[in-house]
JSON list of C-alpha atoms in Angstrom, two decimals:
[
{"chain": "H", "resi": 221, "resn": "UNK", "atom": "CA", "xyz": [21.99, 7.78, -11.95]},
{"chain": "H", "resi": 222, "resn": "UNK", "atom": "CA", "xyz": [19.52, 10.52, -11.69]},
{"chain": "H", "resi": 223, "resn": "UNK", "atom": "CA", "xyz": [16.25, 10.19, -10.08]},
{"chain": "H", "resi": 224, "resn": "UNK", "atom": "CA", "xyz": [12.84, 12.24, -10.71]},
{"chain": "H", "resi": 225, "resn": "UNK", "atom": "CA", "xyz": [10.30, 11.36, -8.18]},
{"chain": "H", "resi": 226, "resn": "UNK", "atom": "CA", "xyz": [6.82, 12.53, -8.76]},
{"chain": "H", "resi": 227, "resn": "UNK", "atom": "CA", "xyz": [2.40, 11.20, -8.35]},
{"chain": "H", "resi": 228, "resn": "UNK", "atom": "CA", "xyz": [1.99, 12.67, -5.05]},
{"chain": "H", "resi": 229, "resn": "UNK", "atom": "CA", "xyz": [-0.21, 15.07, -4.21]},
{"chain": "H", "resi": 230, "resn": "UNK", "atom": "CA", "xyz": [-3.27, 15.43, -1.22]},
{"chain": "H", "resi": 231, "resn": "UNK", "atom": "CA", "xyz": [-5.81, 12.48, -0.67]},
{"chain": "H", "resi": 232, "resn": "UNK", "atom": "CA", "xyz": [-8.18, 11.68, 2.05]},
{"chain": "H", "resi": 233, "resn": "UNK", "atom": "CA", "xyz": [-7.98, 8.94, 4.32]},
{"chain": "H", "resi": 234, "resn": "UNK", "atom": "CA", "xyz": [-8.64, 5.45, 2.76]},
{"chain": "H", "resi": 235, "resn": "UNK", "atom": "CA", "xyz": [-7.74, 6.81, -1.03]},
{"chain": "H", "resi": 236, "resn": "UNK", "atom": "CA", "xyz": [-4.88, 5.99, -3.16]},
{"chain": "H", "resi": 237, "resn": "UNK", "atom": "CA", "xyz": [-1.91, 7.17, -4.92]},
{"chain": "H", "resi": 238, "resn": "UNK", "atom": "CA", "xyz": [0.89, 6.19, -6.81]},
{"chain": "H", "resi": 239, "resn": "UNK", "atom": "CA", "xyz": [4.41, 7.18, -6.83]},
{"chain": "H", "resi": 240, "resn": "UNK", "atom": "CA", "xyz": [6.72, 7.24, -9.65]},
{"chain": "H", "resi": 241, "resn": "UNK", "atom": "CA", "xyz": [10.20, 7.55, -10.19]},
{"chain": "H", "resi": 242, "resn": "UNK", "atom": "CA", "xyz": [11.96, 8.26, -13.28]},
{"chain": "H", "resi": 243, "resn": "UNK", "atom": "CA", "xyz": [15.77, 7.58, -13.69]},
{"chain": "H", "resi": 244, "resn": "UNK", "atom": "CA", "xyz": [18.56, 7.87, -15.77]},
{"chain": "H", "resi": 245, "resn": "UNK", "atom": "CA", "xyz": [21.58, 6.20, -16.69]},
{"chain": "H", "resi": 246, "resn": "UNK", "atom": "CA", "xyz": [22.26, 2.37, -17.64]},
{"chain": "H", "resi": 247, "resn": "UNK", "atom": "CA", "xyz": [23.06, 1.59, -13.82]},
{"chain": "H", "resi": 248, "resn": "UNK", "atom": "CA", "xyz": [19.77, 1.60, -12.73]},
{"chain": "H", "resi": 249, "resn": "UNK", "atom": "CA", "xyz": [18.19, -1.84, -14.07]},
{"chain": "H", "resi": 250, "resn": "UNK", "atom": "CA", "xyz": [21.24, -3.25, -12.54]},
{"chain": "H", "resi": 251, "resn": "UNK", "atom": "CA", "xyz": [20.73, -1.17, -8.68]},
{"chain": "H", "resi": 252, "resn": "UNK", "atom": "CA", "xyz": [18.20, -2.30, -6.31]},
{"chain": "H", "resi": 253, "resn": "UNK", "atom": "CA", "xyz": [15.96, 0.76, -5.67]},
{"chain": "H", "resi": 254, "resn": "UNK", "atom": "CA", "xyz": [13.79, 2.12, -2.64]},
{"chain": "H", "resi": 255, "resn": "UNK", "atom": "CA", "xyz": [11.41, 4.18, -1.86]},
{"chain": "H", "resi": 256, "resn": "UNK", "atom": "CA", "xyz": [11.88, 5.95, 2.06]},
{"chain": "H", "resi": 257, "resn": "UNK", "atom": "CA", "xyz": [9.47, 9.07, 3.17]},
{"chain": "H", "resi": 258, "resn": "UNK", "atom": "CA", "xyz": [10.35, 11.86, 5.91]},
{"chain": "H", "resi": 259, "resn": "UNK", "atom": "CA", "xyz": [7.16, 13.48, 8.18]},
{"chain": "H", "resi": 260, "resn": "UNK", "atom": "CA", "xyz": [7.02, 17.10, 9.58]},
{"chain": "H", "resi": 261, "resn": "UNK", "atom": "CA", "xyz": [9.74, 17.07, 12.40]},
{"chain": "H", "resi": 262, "resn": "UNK", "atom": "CA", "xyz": [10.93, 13.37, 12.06]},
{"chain": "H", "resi": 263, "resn": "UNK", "atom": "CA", "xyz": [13.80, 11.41, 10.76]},
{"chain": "H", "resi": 264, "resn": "UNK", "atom": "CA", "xyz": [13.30, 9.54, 7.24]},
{"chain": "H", "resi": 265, "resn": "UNK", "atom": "CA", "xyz": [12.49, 6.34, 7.29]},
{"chain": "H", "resi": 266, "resn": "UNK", "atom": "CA", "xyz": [12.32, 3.18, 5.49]},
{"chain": "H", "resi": 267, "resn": "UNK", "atom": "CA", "xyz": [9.13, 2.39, 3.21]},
{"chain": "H", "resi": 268, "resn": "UNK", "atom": "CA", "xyz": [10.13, -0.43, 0.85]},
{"chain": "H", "resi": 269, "resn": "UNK", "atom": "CA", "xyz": [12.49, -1.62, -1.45]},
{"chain": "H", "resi": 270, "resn": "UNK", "atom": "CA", "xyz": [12.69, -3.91, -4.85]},
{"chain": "H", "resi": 271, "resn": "UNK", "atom": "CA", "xyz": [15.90, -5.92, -6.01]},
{"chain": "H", "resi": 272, "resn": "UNK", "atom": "CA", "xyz": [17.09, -5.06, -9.65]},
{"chain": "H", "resi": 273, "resn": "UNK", "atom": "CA", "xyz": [15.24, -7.47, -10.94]},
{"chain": "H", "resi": 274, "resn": "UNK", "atom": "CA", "xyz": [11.70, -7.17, -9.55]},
{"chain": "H", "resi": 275, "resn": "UNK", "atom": "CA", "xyz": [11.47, -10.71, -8.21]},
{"chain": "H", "resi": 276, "resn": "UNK", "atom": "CA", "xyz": [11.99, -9.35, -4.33]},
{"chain": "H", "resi": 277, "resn": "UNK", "atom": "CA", "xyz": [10.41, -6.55, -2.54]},
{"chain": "H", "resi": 278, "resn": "UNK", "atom": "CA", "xyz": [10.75, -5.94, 1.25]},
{"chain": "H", "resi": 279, "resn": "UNK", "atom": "CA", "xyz": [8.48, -3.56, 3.63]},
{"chain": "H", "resi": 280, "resn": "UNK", "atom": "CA", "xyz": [7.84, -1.61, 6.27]},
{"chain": "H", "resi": 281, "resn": "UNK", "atom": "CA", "xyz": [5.54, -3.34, 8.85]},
{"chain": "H", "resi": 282, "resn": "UNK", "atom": "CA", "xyz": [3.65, 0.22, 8.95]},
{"chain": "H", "resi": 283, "resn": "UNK", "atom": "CA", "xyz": [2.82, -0.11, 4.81]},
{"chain": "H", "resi": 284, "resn": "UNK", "atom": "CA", "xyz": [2.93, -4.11, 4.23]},
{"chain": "H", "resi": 285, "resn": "UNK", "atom": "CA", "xyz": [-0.33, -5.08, 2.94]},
{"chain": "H", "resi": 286, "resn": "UNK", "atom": "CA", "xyz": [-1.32, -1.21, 1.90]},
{"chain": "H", "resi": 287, "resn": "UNK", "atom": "CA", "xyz": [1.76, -0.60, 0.00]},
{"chain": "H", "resi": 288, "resn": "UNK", "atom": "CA", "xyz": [3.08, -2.63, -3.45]},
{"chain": "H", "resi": 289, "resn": "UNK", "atom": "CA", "xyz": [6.99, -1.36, -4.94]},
{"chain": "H", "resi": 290, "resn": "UNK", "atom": "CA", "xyz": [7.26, -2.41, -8.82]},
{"chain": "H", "resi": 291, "resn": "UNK", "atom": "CA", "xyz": [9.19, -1.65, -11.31]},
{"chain": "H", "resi": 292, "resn": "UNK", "atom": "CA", "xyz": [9.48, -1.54, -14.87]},
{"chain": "H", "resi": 293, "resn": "UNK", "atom": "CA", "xyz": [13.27, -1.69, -16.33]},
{"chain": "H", "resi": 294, "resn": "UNK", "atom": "CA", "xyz": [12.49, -1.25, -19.80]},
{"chain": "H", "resi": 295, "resn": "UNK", "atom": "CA", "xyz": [11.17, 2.36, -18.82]},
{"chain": "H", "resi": 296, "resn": "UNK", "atom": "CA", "xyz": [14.18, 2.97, -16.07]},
{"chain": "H", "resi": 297, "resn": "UNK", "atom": "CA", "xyz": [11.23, 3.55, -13.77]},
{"chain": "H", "resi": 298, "resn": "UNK", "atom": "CA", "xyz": [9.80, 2.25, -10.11]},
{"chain": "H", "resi": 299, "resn": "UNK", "atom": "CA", "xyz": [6.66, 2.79, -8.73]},
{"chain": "H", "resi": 300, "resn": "UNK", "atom": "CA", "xyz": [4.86, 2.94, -5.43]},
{"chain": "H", "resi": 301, "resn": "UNK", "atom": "CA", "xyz": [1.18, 2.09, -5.21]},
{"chain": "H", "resi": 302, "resn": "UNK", "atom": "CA", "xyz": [-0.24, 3.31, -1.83]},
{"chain": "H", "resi": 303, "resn": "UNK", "atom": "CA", "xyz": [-3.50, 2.11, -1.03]},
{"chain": "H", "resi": 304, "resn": "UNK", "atom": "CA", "xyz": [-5.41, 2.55, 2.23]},
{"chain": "H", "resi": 305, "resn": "UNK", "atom": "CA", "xyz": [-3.78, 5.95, 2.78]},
{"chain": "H", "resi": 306, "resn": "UNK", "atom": "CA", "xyz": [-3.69, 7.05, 6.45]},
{"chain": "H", "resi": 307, "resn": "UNK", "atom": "CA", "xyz": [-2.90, 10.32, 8.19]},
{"chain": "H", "resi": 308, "resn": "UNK", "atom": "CA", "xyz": [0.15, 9.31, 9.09]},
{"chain": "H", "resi": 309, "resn": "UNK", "atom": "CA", "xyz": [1.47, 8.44, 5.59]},
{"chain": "H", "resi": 310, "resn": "UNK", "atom": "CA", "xyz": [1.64, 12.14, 5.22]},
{"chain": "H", "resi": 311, "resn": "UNK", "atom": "CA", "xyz": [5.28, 12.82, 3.71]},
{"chain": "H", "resi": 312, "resn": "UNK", "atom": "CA", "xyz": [7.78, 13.68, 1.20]},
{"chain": "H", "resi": 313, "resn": "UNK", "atom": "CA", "xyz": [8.56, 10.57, -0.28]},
{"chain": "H", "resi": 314, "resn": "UNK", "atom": "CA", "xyz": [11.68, 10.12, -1.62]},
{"chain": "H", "resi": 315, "resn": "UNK", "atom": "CA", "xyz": [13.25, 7.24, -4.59]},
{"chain": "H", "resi": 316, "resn": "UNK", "atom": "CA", "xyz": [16.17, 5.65, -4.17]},
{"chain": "H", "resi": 317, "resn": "UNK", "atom": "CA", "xyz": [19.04, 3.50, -6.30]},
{"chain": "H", "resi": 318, "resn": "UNK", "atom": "CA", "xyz": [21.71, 1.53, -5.06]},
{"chain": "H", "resi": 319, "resn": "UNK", "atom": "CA", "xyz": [23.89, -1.64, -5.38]},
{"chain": "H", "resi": 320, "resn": "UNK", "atom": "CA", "xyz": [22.65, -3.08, -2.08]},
{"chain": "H", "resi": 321, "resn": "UNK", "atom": "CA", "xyz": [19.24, -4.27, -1.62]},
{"chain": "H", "resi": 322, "resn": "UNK", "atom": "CA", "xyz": [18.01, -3.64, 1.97]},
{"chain": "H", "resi": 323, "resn": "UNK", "atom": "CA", "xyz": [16.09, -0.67, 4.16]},
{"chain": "H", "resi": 324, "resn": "UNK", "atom": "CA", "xyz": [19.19, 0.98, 5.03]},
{"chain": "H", "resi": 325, "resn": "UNK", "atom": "CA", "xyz": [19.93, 4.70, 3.64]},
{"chain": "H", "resi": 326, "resn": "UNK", "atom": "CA", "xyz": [23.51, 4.06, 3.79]},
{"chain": "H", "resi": 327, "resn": "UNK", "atom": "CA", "xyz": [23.35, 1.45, 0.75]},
{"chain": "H", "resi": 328, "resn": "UNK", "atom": "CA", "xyz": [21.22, 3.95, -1.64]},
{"chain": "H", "resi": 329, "resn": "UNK", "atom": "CA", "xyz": [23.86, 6.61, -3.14]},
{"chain": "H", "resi": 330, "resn": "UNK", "atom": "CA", "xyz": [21.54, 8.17, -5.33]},
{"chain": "H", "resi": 331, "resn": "UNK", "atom": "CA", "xyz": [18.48, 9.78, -4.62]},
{"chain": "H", "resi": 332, "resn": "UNK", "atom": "CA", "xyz": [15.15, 11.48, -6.25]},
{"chain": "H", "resi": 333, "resn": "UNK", "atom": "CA", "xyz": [13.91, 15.53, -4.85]},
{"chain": "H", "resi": 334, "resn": "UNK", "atom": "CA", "xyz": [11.24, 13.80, -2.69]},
{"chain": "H", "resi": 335, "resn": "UNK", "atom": "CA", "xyz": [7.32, 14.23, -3.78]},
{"chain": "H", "resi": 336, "resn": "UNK", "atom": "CA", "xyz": [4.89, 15.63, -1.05]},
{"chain": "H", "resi": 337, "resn": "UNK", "atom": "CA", "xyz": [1.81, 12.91, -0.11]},
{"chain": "H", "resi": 338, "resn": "UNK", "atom": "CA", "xyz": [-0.61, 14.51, 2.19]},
{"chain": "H", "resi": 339, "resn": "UNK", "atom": "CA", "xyz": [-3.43, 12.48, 3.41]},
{"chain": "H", "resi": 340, "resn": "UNK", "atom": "CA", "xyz": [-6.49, 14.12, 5.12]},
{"chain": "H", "resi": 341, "resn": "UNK", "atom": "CA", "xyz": [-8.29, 12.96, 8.21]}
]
């Protein structure tokens, strides 16, 4: 499975954006997938994440409510819609397939290039 992340881009505080991520390969409409983002001098973390199917998505507590993971299997393609951008959402955000549904990296063995969000004060 190959991944192409991309919708990012600079917004200011309280705008929106939305992520997409492209894949390839028959695996993926059968993979969970996630979305995780990395800030300036901090570890990636976990943003959210959507079983193969679409019927469960988990979040972060710092996006739940702001963010909504979709995704559309007939296109091989997920989506973030960020709403309510804050400063601190600024970061490459990177898409992510796996077997394993869950916010762990470890279960995601393929992953996107990462798209840069930037969200002004």
């Amino acid at each position: 499975v190959q991944l192409q992340a991309c919708g990012g881009g600079l917004v200011e505080a309280g705008g929106s954006l939305r992520l997409s991520c492209a894949a390839s390969g028959r695996a993926f409409s059968t993979n969970a997938a996630g979305w995780f983002r990395q800030a300036p001098g901090k570890e990636r973390e976990f943003v959210a994440t959507i079983s193969w199917s679409g019927s469960r998505q988990y979040y972060a507590d710092s996006v739940t409510g702001r963010f909504t993971i979709s995704r559309d299997n007939a296109k091989n393609t997920v989506y973030l819609q960020m709403n309510s951008l804050k400063p601190e959402d600024t970061a490459v955000y990177y898409c992510a397939s796996g077997p394993y549904y869950g916010g762990s990296e470890s279960g995601y063995p393929y992953w996107g290039q990462g798209t840069q969000v930037t969200v002004s004060s």
